[in-house]
PDB file of C-alpha atoms in Angstrom:
ATOM      1  CA  MET G   1       0.000   0.000   0.000  1.00  0.00           C
ATOM      2  CA  ARG G   2       1.353   3.423  -0.943  1.00  0.00           C
ATOM      3  CA  LEU G   3       0.171   6.598   0.784  1.00  0.00           C
ATOM      4  CA  ARG G   4       1.185  10.175   0.023  1.00  0.00           C
ATOM      5  CA  LEU G   5       0.718  12.752   2.751  1.00  0.00           C
ATOM      6  CA  PRO G   6      -0.546  16.153   1.595  1.00  0.00           C
ATOM      7  CA  PRO G   7       1.956  19.049   2.003  1.00  0.00           C
ATOM      8  CA  VAL G   8       0.185  20.065   5.229  1.00  0.00           C
ATOM      9  CA  ALA G   9      -0.957  16.914   6.982  1.00  0.00           C
ATOM     10  CA  VAL G  10      -1.033  17.370  10.736  1.00  0.00           C
ATOM     11  CA  ALA G  11      -2.989  14.615  12.521  1.00  0.00           C
ATOM     12  CA  LEU G  12      -4.466  13.503   9.197  1.00  0.00           C
ATOM     13  CA  ALA G  13      -6.553  10.324   9.285  1.00  0.00           C
ATOM     14  CA  LEU G  14      -5.711   8.031   6.356  1.00  0.00           C
ATOM     15  CA  VAL G  15      -7.771   5.065   5.194  1.00  0.00           C
ATOM     16  CA  ALA G  16      -5.816   1.931   4.352  1.00  0.00           C
ATOM     17  CA  HIS G  17      -6.386   0.074   1.088  1.00  0.00           C
ATOM     18  CA  PRO G  18      -5.099  -3.387   0.136  1.00  0.00           C
ATOM     19  CA  GLY G  19      -1.586  -3.367  -1.286  1.00  0.00           C
ATOM     20  CA  HIS G  20       1.432  -5.584  -1.866  1.00  0.00           C
ATOM     21  CA  THR G  21       1.766  -8.531   0.503  1.00  0.00           C
ATOM     22  CA  LEU G  22       4.952  -9.110   2.460  1.00  0.00           C
ATOM     23  CA  ALA G  23       5.295 -12.487   0.795  1.00  0.00           C
ATOM     24  CA  GLN G  24       2.982 -14.225  -1.668  1.00  0.00           C
ATOM     25  CA  GLU G  25       2.748 -17.404   0.384  1.00  0.00           C
ATOM     26  CA  ARG G  26       2.209 -15.594   3.693  1.00  0.00           C
ATOM     27  CA  ASP G  27      -1.129 -14.880   5.359  1.00  0.00           C
ATOM     28  CA  ASP G  28      -1.827 -11.906   7.602  1.00  0.00           C
ATOM     29  CA  ASP G  29      -0.142 -12.691  10.942  1.00  0.00           C
ATOM     30  CA  GLY G  30      -1.083  -9.426  12.622  1.00  0.00           C
ATOM     31  CA  THR G  31       2.053  -7.535  11.593  1.00  0.00           C
ATOM     32  CA  GLY G  32       2.704  -5.097   8.775  1.00  0.00           C
ATOM     33  CA  GLY G  33       5.740  -3.365   7.313  1.00  0.00           C
ATOM     34  CA  LEU G  34       6.189   0.398   7.424  1.00  0.00           C
ATOM     35  CA  THR G  35       8.564   2.145   5.028  1.00  0.00           C
ATOM     36  CA  GLY G  36       8.610   5.540   3.394  1.00  0.00           C
ATOM     37  CA  THR G  37      10.368   8.360   1.614  1.00  0.00           C
ATOM     38  CA  VAL G  38      10.693  11.971   2.782  1.00  0.00           C
ATOM     39  CA  ILE G  39      10.927  14.609   0.042  1.00  0.00           C
ATOM     40  CA  ASP G  40      11.020  18.381  -0.346  1.00  0.00           C
ATOM     41  CA  ALA G  41       7.437  19.484  -1.056  1.00  0.00           C
ATOM     42  CA  LEU G  42       8.620  22.023  -3.662  1.00  0.00           C
ATOM     43  CA  SER G  43      11.527  20.367  -5.444  1.00  0.00           C
ATOM     44  CA  GLU G  44      10.427  16.757  -4.712  1.00  0.00           C
ATOM     45  CA  GLN G  45      14.080  15.939  -3.990  1.00  0.00           C
ATOM     46  CA  PRO G  46      14.780  13.386  -1.222  1.00  0.00           C
ATOM     47  CA  ILE G  47      15.608  14.727   2.250  1.00  0.00           C
ATOM     48  CA  ALA G  48      18.369  12.922   4.139  1.00  0.00           C
ATOM     49  CA  ASP G  49      18.668  12.761   7.949  1.00  0.00           C
ATOM     50  CA  ALA G  50      15.018  13.566   8.591  1.00  0.00           C
ATOM     51  CA  LEU G  51      13.835  12.289  11.987  1.00  0.00           C
ATOM     52  CA  VAL G  52      10.844   9.943  11.642  1.00  0.00           C
ATOM     53  CA  LEU G  53       9.165   9.294  14.985  1.00  0.00           C
ATOM     54  CA  LEU G  54       6.529   6.769  16.033  1.00  0.00           C
ATOM     55  CA  GLU G  55       4.700   8.811  18.646  1.00  0.00           C
ATOM     56  CA  GLY G  56       4.112   7.130  21.987  1.00  0.00           C
ATOM     57  CA  GLU G  57       6.564   4.280  21.317  1.00  0.00           C
ATOM     58  CA  ARG G  58       9.983   5.867  21.901  1.00  0.00           C
ATOM     59  CA  ARG G  59      11.032   4.697  18.439  1.00  0.00           C
ATOM     60  CA  ALA G  60      12.634   6.827  15.768  1.00  0.00           C
ATOM     61  CA  VAL G  61      14.748   6.400  12.636  1.00  0.00           C
ATOM     62  CA  LEU G  62      16.681   8.727  10.333  1.00  0.00           C
ATOM     63  CA  THR G  63      16.214   8.829   6.591  1.00  0.00           C
ATOM     64  CA  ASP G  64      19.157   7.756   4.440  1.00  0.00           C
ATOM     65  CA  SER G  65      20.775   9.719   1.589  1.00  0.00           C
ATOM     66  CA  GLU G  66      17.797   8.855  -0.650  1.00  0.00           C
ATOM     67  CA  GLY G  67      15.257  10.068   1.924  1.00  0.00           C
ATOM     68  CA  ARG G  68      14.168   6.521   2.755  1.00  0.00           C
ATOM     69  CA  PHE G  69      13.197   5.081   6.130  1.00  0.00           C
ATOM     70  CA  ASP G  70      12.157   1.613   7.305  1.00  0.00           C
ATOM     71  CA  PHE G  71      10.629   0.564  10.630  1.00  0.00           C
ATOM     72  CA  GLY G  72      10.506  -3.105   9.678  1.00  0.00           C
ATOM     73  CA  LEU G  73       7.563  -5.144  10.975  1.00  0.00           C
ATOM     74  CA  LEU G  74       5.118  -3.593  13.421  1.00  0.00           C
ATOM     75  CA  GLU G  75       1.939  -4.828  15.046  1.00  0.00           C
ATOM     76  CA  SER G  76      -1.128  -3.994  12.965  1.00  0.00           C
ATOM     77  CA  ARG G  77      -2.797  -1.024  14.676  1.00  0.00           C
ATOM     78  CA  GLU G  78      -3.394   2.713  14.604  1.00  0.00           C
ATOM     79  CA  VAL G  79      -0.098   4.515  14.067  1.00  0.00           C
ATOM     80  CA  ALA G  80       0.850   8.132  14.802  1.00  0.00           C
ATOM     81  CA  LEU G  81       3.857   9.311  12.810  1.00  0.00           C
ATOM     82  CA  THR G  82       5.777  12.603  12.932  1.00  0.00           C
ATOM     83  CA  VAL G  83       8.545  13.700  10.548  1.00  0.00           C
ATOM     84  CA  ARG G  84      10.972  16.563  11.309  1.00  0.00           C
ATOM     85  CA  ARG G  85      13.972  18.115   9.567  1.00  0.00           C
ATOM     86  CA  TYR G  86      15.798  21.394  10.148  1.00  0.00           C
ATOM     87  CA  GLY G  87      14.453  24.148   7.914  1.00  0.00           C
ATOM     88  CA  TYR G  88      11.175  22.331   7.192  1.00  0.00           C
ATOM     89  CA  GLN G  89       7.719  22.292   8.738  1.00  0.00           C
ATOM     90  CA  ALA G  90       7.144  19.146  10.804  1.00  0.00           C
ATOM     91  CA  GLN G  91       4.494  16.823   9.397  1.00  0.00           C
ATOM     92  CA  GLY G  92       2.342  14.254  11.150  1.00  0.00           C
ATOM     93  CA  ALA G  93      -0.230  11.638  10.263  1.00  0.00           C
ATOM     94  CA  ASP G  94      -2.481   9.154  12.051  1.00  0.00           C
ATOM     95  CA  PHE G  95      -3.444   6.059  10.071  1.00  0.00           C
ATOM     96  CA  PHE G  96      -4.188   2.368  10.398  1.00  0.00           C
ATOM     97  CA  LEU G  97      -1.290   0.030   9.644  1.00  0.00           C
ATOM     98  CA  PRO G  98      -2.788  -3.134   8.108  1.00  0.00           C
ATOM     99  CA  GLY G  99      -1.309  -6.587   8.623  1.00  0.00           C
ATOM    100  CA  GLY G 100       0.128  -8.829   5.942  1.00  0.00           C
ATOM    101  CA  GLU G 101       1.460  -6.038   3.725  1.00  0.00           C
ATOM    102  CA  VAL G 102       3.988  -3.226   3.523  1.00  0.00           C
ATOM    103  CA  THR G 103       2.679   0.327   3.851  1.00  0.00           C
ATOM    104  CA  HIS G 104       4.892   2.846   2.059  1.00  0.00           C
ATOM    105  CA  LEU G 105       4.491   6.560   2.864  1.00  0.00           C
ATOM    106  CA  GLU G 106       5.655   9.453   0.760  1.00  0.00           C
ATOM    107  CA  VAL G 107       6.033  12.467   3.053  1.00  0.00           C
ATOM    108  CA  PRO G 108       6.504  15.923   1.466  1.00  0.00           C
ATOM    109  CA  LEU G 109       7.965  18.475   3.918  1.00  0.00           C
ATOM    110  CA  PRO G 110       7.208  22.143   3.161  1.00  0.00           C
ATOM    111  CA  PRO G 111      10.275  24.412   3.566  1.00  0.00           C
ATOM    112  CA  LYS G 112      10.195  27.041   6.284  1.00  0.00           C
ATOM    113  CA  ALA G 113      10.958  30.688   5.604  1.00  0.00           C
ATOM    114  CA  VAL G 114      14.544  30.038   6.768  1.00  0.00           C
ATOM    115  CA  LEU G 115      15.070  28.175   3.511  1.00  0.00           C
ATOM    116  CA  LEU G 116      14.461  31.301   1.469  1.00  0.00           C
ATOM    117  CA  ASP G 117      18.247  31.636   1.557  1.00  0.00           C
ATOM    118  CA  GLY G 118      18.423  28.249  -0.088  1.00  0.00           C
ATOM    119  CA  LEU G 119      18.880  24.736   1.283  1.00  0.00           C
ATOM    120  CA  THR G 120      22.586  24.883   0.479  1.00  0.00           C
ATOM    121  CA  VAL G 121      23.054  27.871   2.799  1.00  0.00           C
ATOM    122  CA  VAL G 122      21.197  26.136   5.643  1.00  0.00           C
ATOM    123  CA  THR G 123      23.262  22.971   5.145  1.00  0.00           C
ATOM    124  CA  GLU G 124      26.472  24.998   5.243  1.00  0.00           C
ATOM    125  CA  ARG G 125      25.407  26.690   8.491  1.00  0.00           C
ATOM    126  CA  LEU G 126      24.684  23.355  10.153  1.00  0.00           C
ATOM    127  CA  GLU G 127      28.000  21.976   8.911  1.00  0.00           C
ATOM    128  CA  THR G 128      29.748  25.035  10.364  1.00  0.00           C
ATOM    129  CA  MET G 129      28.144  24.388  13.756  1.00  0.00           C
ATOM    130  CA  ASP G 130      29.058  20.701  13.570  1.00  0.00           C
ATOM    131  CA  GLN G 131      32.661  21.619  12.806  1.00  0.00           C
ATOM    132  CA  ARG G 132      32.822  24.013  15.746  1.00  0.00           C
ATOM    133  CA  ILE G 133      31.475  21.397  18.159  1.00  0.00           C
ATOM    134  CA  THR G 134      33.811  18.706  16.808  1.00  0.00           C
ATOM    135  CA  SER G 135      36.848  21.009  16.835  1.00  0.00           C
ATOM    136  CA  ARG G 136      36.216  21.995  20.453  1.00  0.00           C
ATOM    137  CA  ARG G 137      35.875  18.355  21.477  1.00  0.00           C
ATOM    138  CA  ARG G 138      39.119  17.376  19.740  1.00  0.00           C
ATOM    139  CA  ALA G 139      41.003  20.352  21.139  1.00  0.00           C
ATOM    140  CA  THR G 140      40.009  19.649  24.744  1.00  0.00           C
ATOM    141  CA  PRO G 141      42.993  18.004  26.542  1.00  0.00           C
ATOM    142  CA  ILE G 142      40.831  15.426  28.354  1.00  0.00           C
ATOM    143  CA  SER G 143      38.960  12.350  27.205  1.00  0.00           C
ATOM    144  CA  ALA G 144      35.749  12.952  25.269  1.00  0.00           C
ATOM    145  CA  GLN G 145      32.949  10.656  24.146  1.00  0.00           C
ATOM    146  CA  ALA G 146      30.272  11.660  21.619  1.00  0.00           C
ATOM    147  CA  PHE G 147      26.836  10.150  20.967  1.00  0.00           C
ATOM    148  CA  GLU G 148      25.600  11.354  17.580  1.00  0.00           C
ATOM    149  CA  GLN G 149      22.173  11.092  15.940  1.00  0.00           C
ATOM    150  CA  GLN G 150      22.477   7.594  14.512  1.00  0.00           C
ATOM    151  CA  ARG G 151      23.427   6.195  17.906  1.00  0.00           C
ATOM    152  CA  LEU G 152      20.810   8.242  19.742  1.00  0.00           C
ATOM    153  CA  VAL G 153      17.922   6.934  17.630  1.00  0.00           C
ATOM    154  CA  ARG G 154      19.110   3.320  17.869  1.00  0.00           C
ATOM    155  CA  THR G 155      19.687   3.018  21.604  1.00  0.00           C
ATOM    156  CA  PRO G 156      17.148   0.882  23.492  1.00  0.00           C
ATOM    157  CA  ALA G 157      17.472   3.183  26.528  1.00  0.00           C
ATOM    158  CA  ARG G 158      14.317   4.996  27.646  1.00  0.00           C
ATOM    159  CA  ASP G 159      16.088   8.228  28.542  1.00  0.00           C
ATOM    160  CA  VAL G 160      19.521   9.866  28.320  1.00  0.00           C
ATOM    161  CA  LEU G 161      20.515   9.011  31.884  1.00  0.00           C
ATOM    162  CA  GLU G 162      19.805   5.328  31.245  1.00  0.00           C
ATOM    163  CA  MET G 163      21.721   5.516  27.943  1.00  0.00           C
ATOM    164  CA  LEU G 164      24.817   6.943  29.636  1.00  0.00           C
ATOM    165  CA  ASN G 165      24.573   4.293  32.322  1.00  0.00           C
ATOM    166  CA  LEU G 166      24.410   1.534  29.700  1.00  0.00           C
ATOM    167  CA  GLU G 167      26.642   2.790  26.906  1.00  0.00           C
ATOM    168  CA  SER G 168      29.120   5.376  28.200  1.00  0.00           C
ATOM    169  CA  THR G 169      32.323   5.015  30.197  1.00  0.00           C
ATOM    170  CA  LEU G 170      30.654   6.665  33.205  1.00  0.00           C
ATOM    171  CA  SER G 171      30.199   4.818  36.498  1.00  0.00           C
ATOM    172  CA  ILE G 172      26.848   6.315  37.593  1.00  0.00           C
ATOM    173  CA  GLN G 173      25.814   5.946  41.228  1.00  0.00           C
ATOM    174  CA  ARG G 174      23.634   7.587  43.851  1.00  0.00           C
ATOM    175  CA  CYS G 175      25.404  10.491  45.531  1.00  0.00           C
ATOM    176  CA  GLY G 176      24.447   9.145  48.963  1.00  0.00           C
ATOM    177  CA  ARG G 177      22.441   6.453  50.645  1.00  0.00           C
ATOM    178  CA  SER G 178      19.209   8.425  50.339  1.00  0.00           C
ATOM    179  CA  ARG G 179      17.330   7.979  47.087  1.00  0.00           C
ATOM    180  CA  PHE G 180      16.769  11.721  47.155  1.00  0.00           C
ATOM    181  CA  GLY G 181      20.498  12.459  47.200  1.00  0.00           C
ATOM    182  CA  GLY G 182      20.899  12.953  43.467  1.00  0.00           C
ATOM    183  CA  VAL G 183      23.040  11.139  40.905  1.00  0.00           C
ATOM    184  CA  CYS G 184      26.839  11.217  40.764  1.00  0.00           C
ATOM    185  CA  VAL G 185      29.647   9.506  38.866  1.00  0.00           C
ATOM    186  CA  LEU G 186      32.540   7.636  40.409  1.00  0.00           C
ATOM    187  CA  ARG G 187      35.638   9.486  39.187  1.00  0.00           C
ATOM    188  CA  ARG G 188      39.120   8.762  40.507  1.00  0.00           C
ATOM    189  CA  GLY G 189      37.665   7.017  43.523  1.00  0.00           C
ATOM    190  CA  ARG G 190      35.337   9.878  44.490  1.00  0.00           C
ATOM    191  CA  LEU G 191      31.632  10.499  43.871  1.00  0.00           C
ATOM    192  CA  VAL G 192      31.257  13.774  41.962  1.00  0.00           C
ATOM    193  CA  GLN G 193      28.371  15.582  40.326  1.00  0.00           C
ATOM    194  CA  PRO G 194      29.218  16.445  36.700  1.00  0.00           C
ATOM    195  CA  ARG G 195      28.560  19.862  35.262  1.00  0.00           C
ATOM    196  CA  VAL G 196      25.637  19.489  32.841  1.00  0.00           C
ATOM    197  CA  TYR G 197      24.830  21.838  29.959  1.00  0.00           C
ATOM    198  CA  VAL G 198      21.856  21.746  27.598  1.00  0.00           C
ATOM    199  CA  ASP G 199      22.202  23.882  24.480  1.00  0.00           C
ATOM    200  CA  GLU G 200      25.212  25.673  25.997  1.00  0.00           C
ATOM    201  CA  MET G 201      23.295  26.616  29.171  1.00  0.00           C
ATOM    202  CA  PRO G 202      24.112  25.155  32.624  1.00  0.00           C
ATOM    203  CA  VAL G 203      21.391  22.915  34.075  1.00  0.00           C
ATOM    204  CA  ILE G 204      20.370  22.929  37.735  1.00  0.00           C
ATOM    205  CA  GLY G 205      19.945  19.389  39.020  1.00  0.00           C
ATOM    206  CA  GLY G 206      22.836  17.834  37.139  1.00  0.00           C
ATOM    207  CA  LEU G 207      22.537  14.281  35.891  1.00  0.00           C
ATOM    208  CA  THR G 208      19.053  13.767  37.347  1.00  0.00           C
ATOM    209  CA  GLN G 209      17.688  16.126  34.676  1.00  0.00           C
ATOM    210  CA  LEU G 210      18.907  13.791  31.929  1.00  0.00           C
ATOM    211  CA  ALA G 211      16.117  11.383  32.825  1.00  0.00           C
ATOM    212  CA  THR G 212      13.672  13.919  31.364  1.00  0.00           C
ATOM    213  CA  TYR G 213      15.178  13.671  27.848  1.00  0.00           C
ATOM    214  CA  ARG G 214      14.582  10.842  25.417  1.00  0.00           C
ATOM    215  CA  PRO G 215      17.646  10.066  23.268  1.00  0.00           C
ATOM    216  CA  TYR G 216      15.912  10.701  19.929  1.00  0.00           C
ATOM    217  CA  GLU G 217      14.992  14.213  21.112  1.00  0.00           C
ATOM    218  CA  LEU G 218      18.680  15.143  20.974  1.00  0.00           C
ATOM    219  CA  TYR G 219      21.096  15.908  18.176  1.00  0.00           C
ATOM    220  CA  LEU G 220      24.265  15.199  20.171  1.00  0.00           C
ATOM    221  CA  VAL G 221      25.463  14.174  23.639  1.00  0.00           C
ATOM    222  CA  GLU G 222      29.069  14.770  24.733  1.00  0.00           C
ATOM    223  CA  VAL G 223      30.808  13.392  27.836  1.00  0.00           C
ATOM    224  CA  PHE G 224      34.125  14.936  28.916  1.00  0.00           C
ATOM    225  CA  GLY G 225      36.724  13.651  31.357  1.00  0.00           C
ATOM    226  CA  ARG G 226      34.796  10.474  32.312  1.00  0.00           C
ATOM    227  CA  GLY G 227      32.106  12.547  33.973  1.00  0.00           C
ATOM    228  CA  LEU G 228      33.673  15.929  34.557  1.00  0.00           C
ATOM    229  CA  GLU G 229      31.198  17.543  32.159  1.00  0.00           C
ATOM    230  CA  VAL G 230      28.175  16.434  30.081  1.00  0.00           C
ATOM    231  CA  ARG G 231      26.737  18.495  27.221  1.00  0.00           C
ATOM    232  CA  LEU G 232      23.448  17.940  25.378  1.00  0.00           C
ATOM    233  CA  TYR G 233      22.249  19.581  22.155  1.00  0.00           C
ATOM    234  CA  THR G 234      18.567  19.477  21.223  1.00  0.00           C
ATOM    235  CA  HIS G 235      17.069  19.554  17.752  1.00  0.00           C
ATOM    236  CA  GLN G 236      15.564  22.946  18.608  1.00  0.00           C
ATOM    237  CA  PHE G 237      19.082  24.307  19.196  1.00  0.00           C
ATOM    238  CA  MET G 238      20.291  23.017  15.815  1.00  0.00           C
ATOM    239  CA  GLU G 239      17.186  24.510  14.188  1.00  0.00           C
ATOM    240  CA  ARG G 240      18.320  27.887  15.509  1.00  0.00           C
ATOM    241  CA  MET G 241      21.824  27.206  14.204  1.00  0.00           C
ATOM    242  CA  ALA G 242      20.339  26.789  10.725  1.00  0.00           C
ATOM    243  CA  ARG G 243      19.561  30.500  10.914  1.00  0.00           C
ATOM    244  CA  GLY G 244      23.026  31.422  12.139  1.00  0.00           C
ATOM    245  CA  PRO G 245      25.830  29.538  13.981  1.00  0.00           C
ATOM    246  CA  VAL G 246      27.002  30.891  17.330  1.00  0.00           C
ATOM    247  CA  ALA G 247      30.226  30.771  19.353  1.00  0.00           C
ATOM    248  CA  LEU G 248      30.549  27.923  21.855  1.00  0.00           C
ATOM    249  CA  MET G 249      31.422  28.014  25.534  1.00  0.00           C
ATOM    250  CA  PRO G 250      34.790  26.375  26.331  1.00  0.00           C
ATOM    251  CA  VAL G 251      34.846  23.111  28.235  1.00  0.00           C
ATOM    252  CA  ARG G 252      35.938  23.644  31.847  1.00  0.00           C
ATOM    253  CA  ILE G 253      38.738  21.139  32.333  1.00  0.00           C
ATOM    254  CA  TRP G 254      39.357  21.925  36.033  1.00  0.00           C
TER     255      TRP G 254
END
C-alpha cells in the first residue's frame, strides 16, 4: 500500500487500502511493514537525515541519503507518525497500519521561511556548527565521548541518563544512601556531580535532569573527562543554528 501525505498533513486520518503482501505465500499474521520516503514538497528531492518518529513508542529512525526510512515489521494497529527536519515544517499523520502487507508513505515536507536563503546555505550553516562542536571536542585536553544522531535513535534506553549508564564510560551511582540524594559519577575514587549543559546553558539538578530527555529528542550528547562535564544539544538548538551559527562556551577542564 502506498500513501502520500498532503503538504500540510497534521494529525491527518488516512484510510488503508489493500496493497502488496509481504510475501505471496504468507497470510496476515497481525504484523505489517512500514517504510517511506521523505521529500522536499517544492523540489520533490529526497531529504536525508530527517527524523521519523513513532509517537508514543519511543522509536525513531533517520532517513538515508535517498530520503528513505524503514521501521521493519510492526503490530497492525493505529499509528501516529511525525517527521521533522531542520528548515522544514514538521508533518504528522495518524493512520491504520494493516497486517500482511507493507505500507509505504511518501512524506513531502514544506520548507520554512529560513530556507528562502536556499537549502545549500542552511546545510552549510549546520555543517559550520558541527565543525565548531567537533573542533572543540578534539582540542580539549581530556577524554571525550560523543553520541551522535544515529546512535541516539538506535539506543534501546528509555532516557539519556539510562543511555549513559548503559553505553558510556561513566560509572553512575547515587550520591548518597538516600534515594533523594541525586546522581553522581565515580571518578578517581570519588563520587562527583558532573557539570551538565543543555544547548550551551548550565542545568540545575545535574545528571538527574537527563532522565527527562529521550535520546531521539537530541542531536548530540558529549561526555568529557569520564564525567567531569556532560553536554546535550537538542534539535531545537540546531534549528536555531540553521539561521546562524554561534560561538561555543569552552569546556571547563578543572
